[in-house]
PDB file of C-alpha atoms in Angstrom:
ATOM      1  CA  GLU A1413      -8.494 -11.777   4.615  1.00  0.00           C
ATOM      2  CA  LYS A1414      -9.423  -9.636   1.905  1.00  0.00           C
ATOM      3  CA  TRP A1415      -6.131  -9.206  -0.103  1.00  0.00           C
ATOM      4  CA  GLY A1416      -6.197  -6.077  -2.569  1.00  0.00           C
ATOM      5  CA  LYS A1417      -8.822  -4.243  -0.861  1.00  0.00           C
ATOM      6  CA  MET A1418      -8.338  -0.670   0.744  1.00  0.00           C
ATOM      7  CA  TRP A1419      -8.484  -0.523   4.457  1.00  0.00           C
ATOM      8  CA  ARG A1420      -8.790   2.022   6.971  1.00  0.00           C
ATOM      9  CA  THR A1421      -5.679   0.559   9.035  1.00  0.00           C
ATOM     10  CA  GLY A1422      -7.331   0.667  12.232  1.00  0.00           C
ATOM     11  CA  ALA A1423      -9.900  -0.960  14.610  1.00  0.00           C
ATOM     12  CA  ASN A1424     -13.128   1.463  14.713  1.00  0.00           C
ATOM     13  CA  ALA A1425     -11.511   4.529  12.832  1.00  0.00           C
ATOM     14  CA  SER A1426      -8.295   4.902  10.518  1.00  0.00           C
ATOM     15  CA  SER A1427      -5.255   5.512  12.708  1.00  0.00           C
ATOM     16  CA  LYS A1428      -3.494   8.920  12.660  1.00  0.00           C
ATOM     17  CA  ILE A1429       0.146   9.662  12.435  1.00  0.00           C
ATOM     18  CA  GLU A1430       1.652  13.021  13.067  1.00  0.00           C
ATOM     19  CA  PHE A1431       4.848  14.381  11.989  1.00  0.00           C
ATOM     20  CA  SER A1432       6.369  17.476  13.709  1.00  0.00           C
ATOM     21  CA  ASP A1433       9.129  17.948  11.057  1.00  0.00           C
ATOM     22  CA  ASP A1434       9.087  17.199   7.382  1.00  0.00           C
ATOM     23  CA  VAL A1435      10.227  13.055   6.987  1.00  0.00           C
ATOM     24  CA  LYS A1436      11.371  11.015   4.413  1.00  0.00           C
ATOM     25  CA  ILE A1437       9.505   7.492   4.334  1.00  0.00           C
ATOM     26  CA  GLU A1438      10.358   4.897   1.870  1.00  0.00           C
ATOM     27  CA  GLY A1439      12.513   7.600   0.259  1.00  0.00           C
ATOM     28  CA  LYS A1440       9.325   9.882  -0.428  1.00  0.00           C
ATOM     29  CA  ASP A1441       8.838  13.196   0.943  1.00  0.00           C
ATOM     30  CA  VAL A1442       6.263  13.525   4.005  1.00  0.00           C
ATOM     31  CA  PRO A1443       5.582  17.205   5.037  1.00  0.00           C
ATOM     32  CA  ALA A1444       5.154  17.892   8.758  1.00  0.00           C
ATOM     33  CA  GLY A1445       1.528  17.416   9.559  1.00  0.00           C
ATOM     34  CA  LYS A1446      -1.116  14.743  10.685  1.00  0.00           C
ATOM     35  CA  TYR A1447      -2.642  12.189   8.554  1.00  0.00           C
ATOM     36  CA  ALA A1448      -4.910   9.363   8.520  1.00  0.00           C
ATOM     37  CA  VAL A1449      -3.137   6.060   7.540  1.00  0.00           C
ATOM     38  CA  TYR A1450      -4.795   3.749   4.920  1.00  0.00           C
ATOM     39  CA  SER A1451      -3.514   0.547   3.188  1.00  0.00           C
ATOM     40  CA  ILE A1452      -4.134  -2.233   0.772  1.00  0.00           C
ATOM     41  CA  PRO A1453      -2.989  -5.592   2.216  1.00  0.00           C
ATOM     42  CA  GLY A1454      -1.299  -8.118   0.037  1.00  0.00           C
ATOM     43  CA  GLU A1455       0.590 -11.429   0.985  1.00  0.00           C
ATOM     44  CA  GLU A1456       3.925 -10.051   0.202  1.00  0.00           C
ATOM     45  CA  THR A1457       3.732  -6.361  -0.172  1.00  0.00           C
ATOM     46  CA  TRP A1458       1.527  -3.808   1.447  1.00  0.00           C
ATOM     47  CA  THR A1459       0.626  -0.582   0.004  1.00  0.00           C
ATOM     48  CA  VAL A1460       0.485   2.338   2.779  1.00  0.00           C
ATOM     49  CA  MET A1461      -1.317   5.834   2.255  1.00  0.00           C
ATOM     50  CA  LEU A1462      -0.972   8.888   4.183  1.00  0.00           C
ATOM     51  CA  TYR A1463      -4.487  10.761   3.774  1.00  0.00           C
ATOM     52  CA  SER A1464      -4.722  14.478   4.488  1.00  0.00           C
ATOM     53  CA  ASP A1465      -8.776  14.183   5.530  1.00  0.00           C
ATOM     54  CA  LEU A1466      -8.837  13.108   8.966  1.00  0.00           C
ATOM     55  CA  GLY A1467     -12.640  12.853   9.078  1.00  0.00           C
ATOM     56  CA  LEU A1468     -12.808  10.068   6.335  1.00  0.00           C
ATOM     57  CA  GLY A1469     -13.022   7.217   8.783  1.00  0.00           C
ATOM     58  CA  GLY A1470     -13.551   3.718   7.569  1.00  0.00           C
ATOM     59  CA  ASN A1471     -15.986   5.030   4.694  1.00  0.00           C
ATOM     60  CA  THR A1472     -13.323   3.825   1.844  1.00  0.00           C
ATOM     61  CA  ASN A1473     -15.640   4.474  -0.615  1.00  0.00           C
ATOM     62  CA  GLY A1474     -15.370   8.210  -0.329  1.00  0.00           C
ATOM     63  CA  TYR A1475     -11.551   8.083  -0.601  1.00  0.00           C
ATOM     64  CA  ASP A1476     -10.297  10.756  -2.623  1.00  0.00           C
ATOM     65  CA  GLN A1477      -6.685  10.457  -4.514  1.00  0.00           C
ATOM     66  CA  SER A1478      -6.328  13.922  -4.400  1.00  0.00           C
ATOM     67  CA  LYS A1479      -6.026  13.934  -0.982  1.00  0.00           C
ATOM     68  CA  GLU A1480      -3.559  11.534  -0.622  1.00  0.00           C
ATOM     69  CA  VAL A1481      -0.146  12.760   0.790  1.00  0.00           C
ATOM     70  CA  ALA A1482       1.933   9.866   0.052  1.00  0.00           C
ATOM     71  CA  ARG A1483       1.784   6.226  -1.144  1.00  0.00           C
ATOM     72  CA  PHE A1484       4.347   3.519  -0.649  1.00  0.00           C
ATOM     73  CA  GLU A1485       4.910  -0.006  -1.425  1.00  0.00           C
ATOM     74  CA  VAL A1486       6.348  -1.788   1.589  1.00  0.00           C
ATOM     75  CA  GLU A1487       7.269  -5.369   1.494  1.00  0.00           C
ATOM     76  CA  THR A1488       5.778  -7.437   4.519  1.00  0.00           C
ATOM     77  CA  ALA A1489       7.547  -9.426   6.834  1.00  0.00           C
ATOM     78  CA  ILE A1490       5.990 -12.721   8.201  1.00  0.00           C
ATOM     79  CA  LEU A1491       6.342 -12.727  11.824  1.00  0.00           C
ATOM     80  CA  PRO A1492       7.111 -16.095  13.957  1.00  0.00           C
ATOM     81  CA  LEU A1493       4.263 -15.355  16.298  1.00  0.00           C
ATOM     82  CA  GLU A1494       0.530 -13.760  15.718  1.00  0.00           C
ATOM     83  CA  ILE A1495      -0.244 -10.363  16.583  1.00  0.00           C
ATOM     84  CA  GLU A1496      -3.548 -10.233  18.195  1.00  0.00           C
ATOM     85  CA  ASN A1497      -3.860  -6.487  18.710  1.00  0.00           C
ATOM     86  CA  PHE A1498      -3.136  -3.879  15.744  1.00  0.00           C
ATOM     87  CA  THR A1499       0.101  -2.334  17.038  1.00  0.00           C
ATOM     88  CA  PHE A1500       2.104   0.681  15.477  1.00  0.00           C
ATOM     89  CA  PHE A1501       5.553   0.894  16.317  1.00  0.00           C
ATOM     90  CA  VAL A1502       8.732   2.991  16.019  1.00  0.00           C
ATOM     91  CA  ASP A1503      11.943   0.802  15.876  1.00  0.00           C
ATOM     92  CA  ASN A1504      15.779   0.856  14.909  1.00  0.00           C
ATOM     93  CA  MET A1505      16.056   4.417  16.294  1.00  0.00           C
ATOM     94  CA  LYS A1506      19.321   6.308  15.026  1.00  0.00           C
ATOM     95  CA  SER A1507      19.678  10.106  15.047  1.00  0.00           C
ATOM     96  CA  THR A1508      18.489  10.590  11.329  1.00  0.00           C
ATOM     97  CA  SER A1509      16.529   7.521  10.720  1.00  0.00           C
ATOM     98  CA  ALA A1510      13.991   4.789  12.510  1.00  0.00           C
ATOM     99  CA  THR A1511      11.563   1.983  11.284  1.00  0.00           C
ATOM    100  CA  LEU A1512       8.255   3.216  11.270  1.00  0.00           C
ATOM    101  CA  GLY A1513       5.782   0.181  10.723  1.00  0.00           C
ATOM    102  CA  PHE A1514       2.667  -1.701  12.060  1.00  0.00           C
ATOM    103  CA  ALA A1515       1.863  -5.439  12.733  1.00  0.00           C
ATOM    104  CA  TRP A1516      -1.101  -7.609  12.816  1.00  0.00           C
ATOM    105  CA  GLY A1517      -1.800 -11.110  12.705  1.00  0.00           C
ATOM    106  CA  LYS A1518       1.210 -12.524  10.885  1.00  0.00           C
ATOM    107  CA  TYR A1519       2.269  -9.821   8.845  1.00  0.00           C
ATOM    108  CA  MET A1520       4.659  -6.598   9.735  1.00  0.00           C
ATOM    109  CA  VAL A1521       4.768  -3.859   7.660  1.00  0.00           C
ATOM    110  CA  PRO A1522       7.875  -2.140   8.203  1.00  0.00           C
ATOM    111  CA  MET A1523       8.950   1.642   6.663  1.00  0.00           C
ATOM    112  CA  ASN A1524      12.198   3.208   6.634  1.00  0.00           C
ATOM    113  CA  MET A1525      11.760   6.838   7.889  1.00  0.00           C
ATOM    114  CA  GLU A1526      14.335   9.322   7.889  1.00  0.00           C
ATOM    115  CA  VAL A1527      14.653  12.694   9.177  1.00  0.00           C
ATOM    116  CA  GLU A1528      16.762  15.673   8.285  1.00  0.00           C
ATOM    117  CA  VAL A1529      19.137  16.726  11.388  1.00  0.00           C
ATOM    118  CA  GLU A1530      22.011  18.450   9.987  1.00  0.00           C
ATOM    119  CA  SER A1531      20.445  21.975   9.208  1.00  0.00           C
ATOM    120  CA  LYS A1532      18.563  22.122  12.364  1.00  0.00           C
ATOM    121  CA  VAL A1533      21.307  21.421  14.542  1.00  0.00           C
ATOM    122  CA  MET A1534      23.596  23.566  12.808  1.00  0.00           C
ATOM    123  CA  SER A1535      21.043  26.333  13.050  1.00  0.00           C
ATOM    124  CA  ALA A1536      20.716  25.539  16.391  1.00  0.00           C
ATOM    125  CA  ILE A1537      24.377  25.465  17.116  1.00  0.00           C
ATOM    126  CA  GLU A1538      24.874  28.828  15.578  1.00  0.00           C
ATOM    127  CA  LYS A1539      21.863  30.508  17.055  1.00  0.00           C
ATOM    128  CA  THR A1540      23.286  29.580  20.663  1.00  0.00           C
ATOM    129  CA  MET A1541      26.718  30.245  20.211  1.00  0.00           C
ATOM    130  CA  ALA A1542      26.170  33.599  18.595  1.00  0.00           C
ATOM    131  CA  GLY A1543      24.458  34.255  22.209  1.00  0.00           C
ATOM    132  CA  PRO A1544      21.102  36.062  22.833  1.00  0.00           C
ATOM    133  CA  GLY A1545      20.075  38.808  20.389  1.00  0.00           C
ATOM    134  CA  ARG A1546      18.093  42.042  20.799  1.00  0.00           C
ATOM    135  CA  ASN A1547      14.896  40.574  21.031  1.00  0.00           C
ATOM    136  CA  ASP A1548      15.847  38.260  23.513  1.00  0.00           C
ATOM    137  CA  PHE A1549      17.270  40.600  25.718  1.00  0.00           C
ATOM    138  CA  TYR A1550      14.191  42.830  25.360  1.00  0.00           C
ATOM    139  CA  GLN A1551      11.663  40.076  26.029  1.00  0.00           C
ATOM    140  CA  ALA A1552      13.597  39.422  29.202  1.00  0.00           C
ATOM    141  CA  ALA A1553      13.786  42.687  30.371  1.00  0.00           C
ATOM    142  CA  ARG A1554      10.209  43.350  29.436  1.00  0.00           C
ATOM    143  CA  TYR A1555       9.088  40.230  31.541  1.00  0.00           C
ATOM    144  CA  TYR A1556      11.049  41.314  34.411  1.00  0.00           C
ATOM    145  CA  TYR A1557       9.905  44.907  34.367  1.00  0.00           C
ATOM    146  CA  ASN A1558       6.388  43.420  33.936  1.00  0.00           C
ATOM    147  CA  SER A1559       6.579  40.661  36.808  1.00  0.00           C
ATOM    148  CA  GLY A1560       8.128  43.547  39.141  1.00  0.00           C
ATOM    149  CA  LYS A1561      11.525  41.358  39.499  1.00  0.00           C
ATOM    150  CA  ASP A1562      14.778  42.454  39.752  1.00  0.00           C
ATOM    151  CA  LEU A1563      14.554  46.146  38.077  1.00  0.00           C
ATOM    152  CA  LYS A1564      18.463  46.538  38.030  1.00  0.00           C
ATOM    153  CA  GLN A1565      18.746  43.276  35.856  1.00  0.00           C
ATOM    154  CA  ALA A1566      15.952  44.451  33.669  1.00  0.00           C
ATOM    155  CA  LEU A1567      17.964  47.594  32.982  1.00  0.00           C
ATOM    156  CA  GLU A1568      20.912  45.504  32.090  1.00  0.00           C
ATOM    157  CA  TRP A1569      19.244  43.636  29.535  1.00  0.00           C
ATOM    158  CA  ALA A1570      17.061  46.599  28.120  1.00  0.00           C
ATOM    159  CA  HIS A1571      20.219  48.490  27.768  1.00  0.00           C
ATOM    160  CA  LYS A1572      22.110  45.398  26.025  1.00  0.00           C
ATOM    161  CA  ALA A1573      18.984  45.200  23.354  1.00  0.00           C
ATOM    162  CA  ASN A1574      19.668  49.052  22.768  1.00  0.00           C
ATOM    163  CA  GLU A1575      23.201  48.560  22.131  1.00  0.00           C
ATOM    164  CA  ILE A1576      22.543  46.088  19.524  1.00  0.00           C
ATOM    165  CA  GLY A1577      19.704  47.998  17.909  1.00  0.00           C
ATOM    166  CA  ALA A1578      17.614  50.357  19.360  1.00  0.00           C
ATOM    167  CA  ARG A1579      14.021  50.312  18.802  1.00  0.00           C
ATOM    168  CA  TYR A1580      11.601  53.105  19.951  1.00  0.00           C
ATOM    169  CA  TRP A1581       9.546  50.206  21.984  1.00  0.00           C
ATOM    170  CA  GLN A1582      12.957  49.050  23.465  1.00  0.00           C
ATOM    171  CA  LEU A1583      14.082  52.645  24.247  1.00  0.00           C
ATOM    172  CA  ARG A1584      10.729  53.226  25.835  1.00  0.00           C
ATOM    173  CA  LEU A1585      11.020  50.082  27.981  1.00  0.00           C
ATOM    174  CA  GLU A1586      14.497  51.268  29.166  1.00  0.00           C
ATOM    175  CA  ALA A1587      13.232  54.566  30.043  1.00  0.00           C
ATOM    176  CA  GLN A1588      10.000  53.215  32.000  1.00  0.00           C
ATOM    177  CA  ILE A1589      12.708  50.758  34.194  1.00  0.00           C
ATOM    178  CA  ASN A1590      15.061  53.883  34.778  1.00  0.00           C
ATOM    179  CA  ALA A1591      11.970  56.102  35.965  1.00  0.00           C
ATOM    180  CA  LYS A1592      10.941  53.085  38.377  1.00  0.00           C
TER     181      LYS A1592
END
């Protein structure tokens, strides 16, 4: 075992991880994006790094610390059994957090991951409860008109869009629907 040496954290290439939203891992901000995972194993702690250059692969000699997005010191757990195949996992999932980690051999490297949920949920609730907006009505009317669907419904939606705030393209669509 090569303690203290950088590892690509994968078999033939570095493992990749992608976050669709900003997260916090071990209390550090990680922007949404796709990253290569590198690590420096130790008997008691592992250093885990998220790297923006997905093409570096196993050539850790070319590792450029300026491309490192985040670095975490993680206390390792000793497993009561050996994990033959390197395994990433997401466990202990809750509405705003989970454990993100990997296991290999007799070592497990668990990292605390948090996701900001409150503002996203509140924004979605406010948007939904406010009802459809001008653009929603316009897009629905445009789709119905272009697809030859129920023109009476399309006209109703086009009219609602113009009641909320008329724009020339919306007025044109309403006129096209009326003409048809």
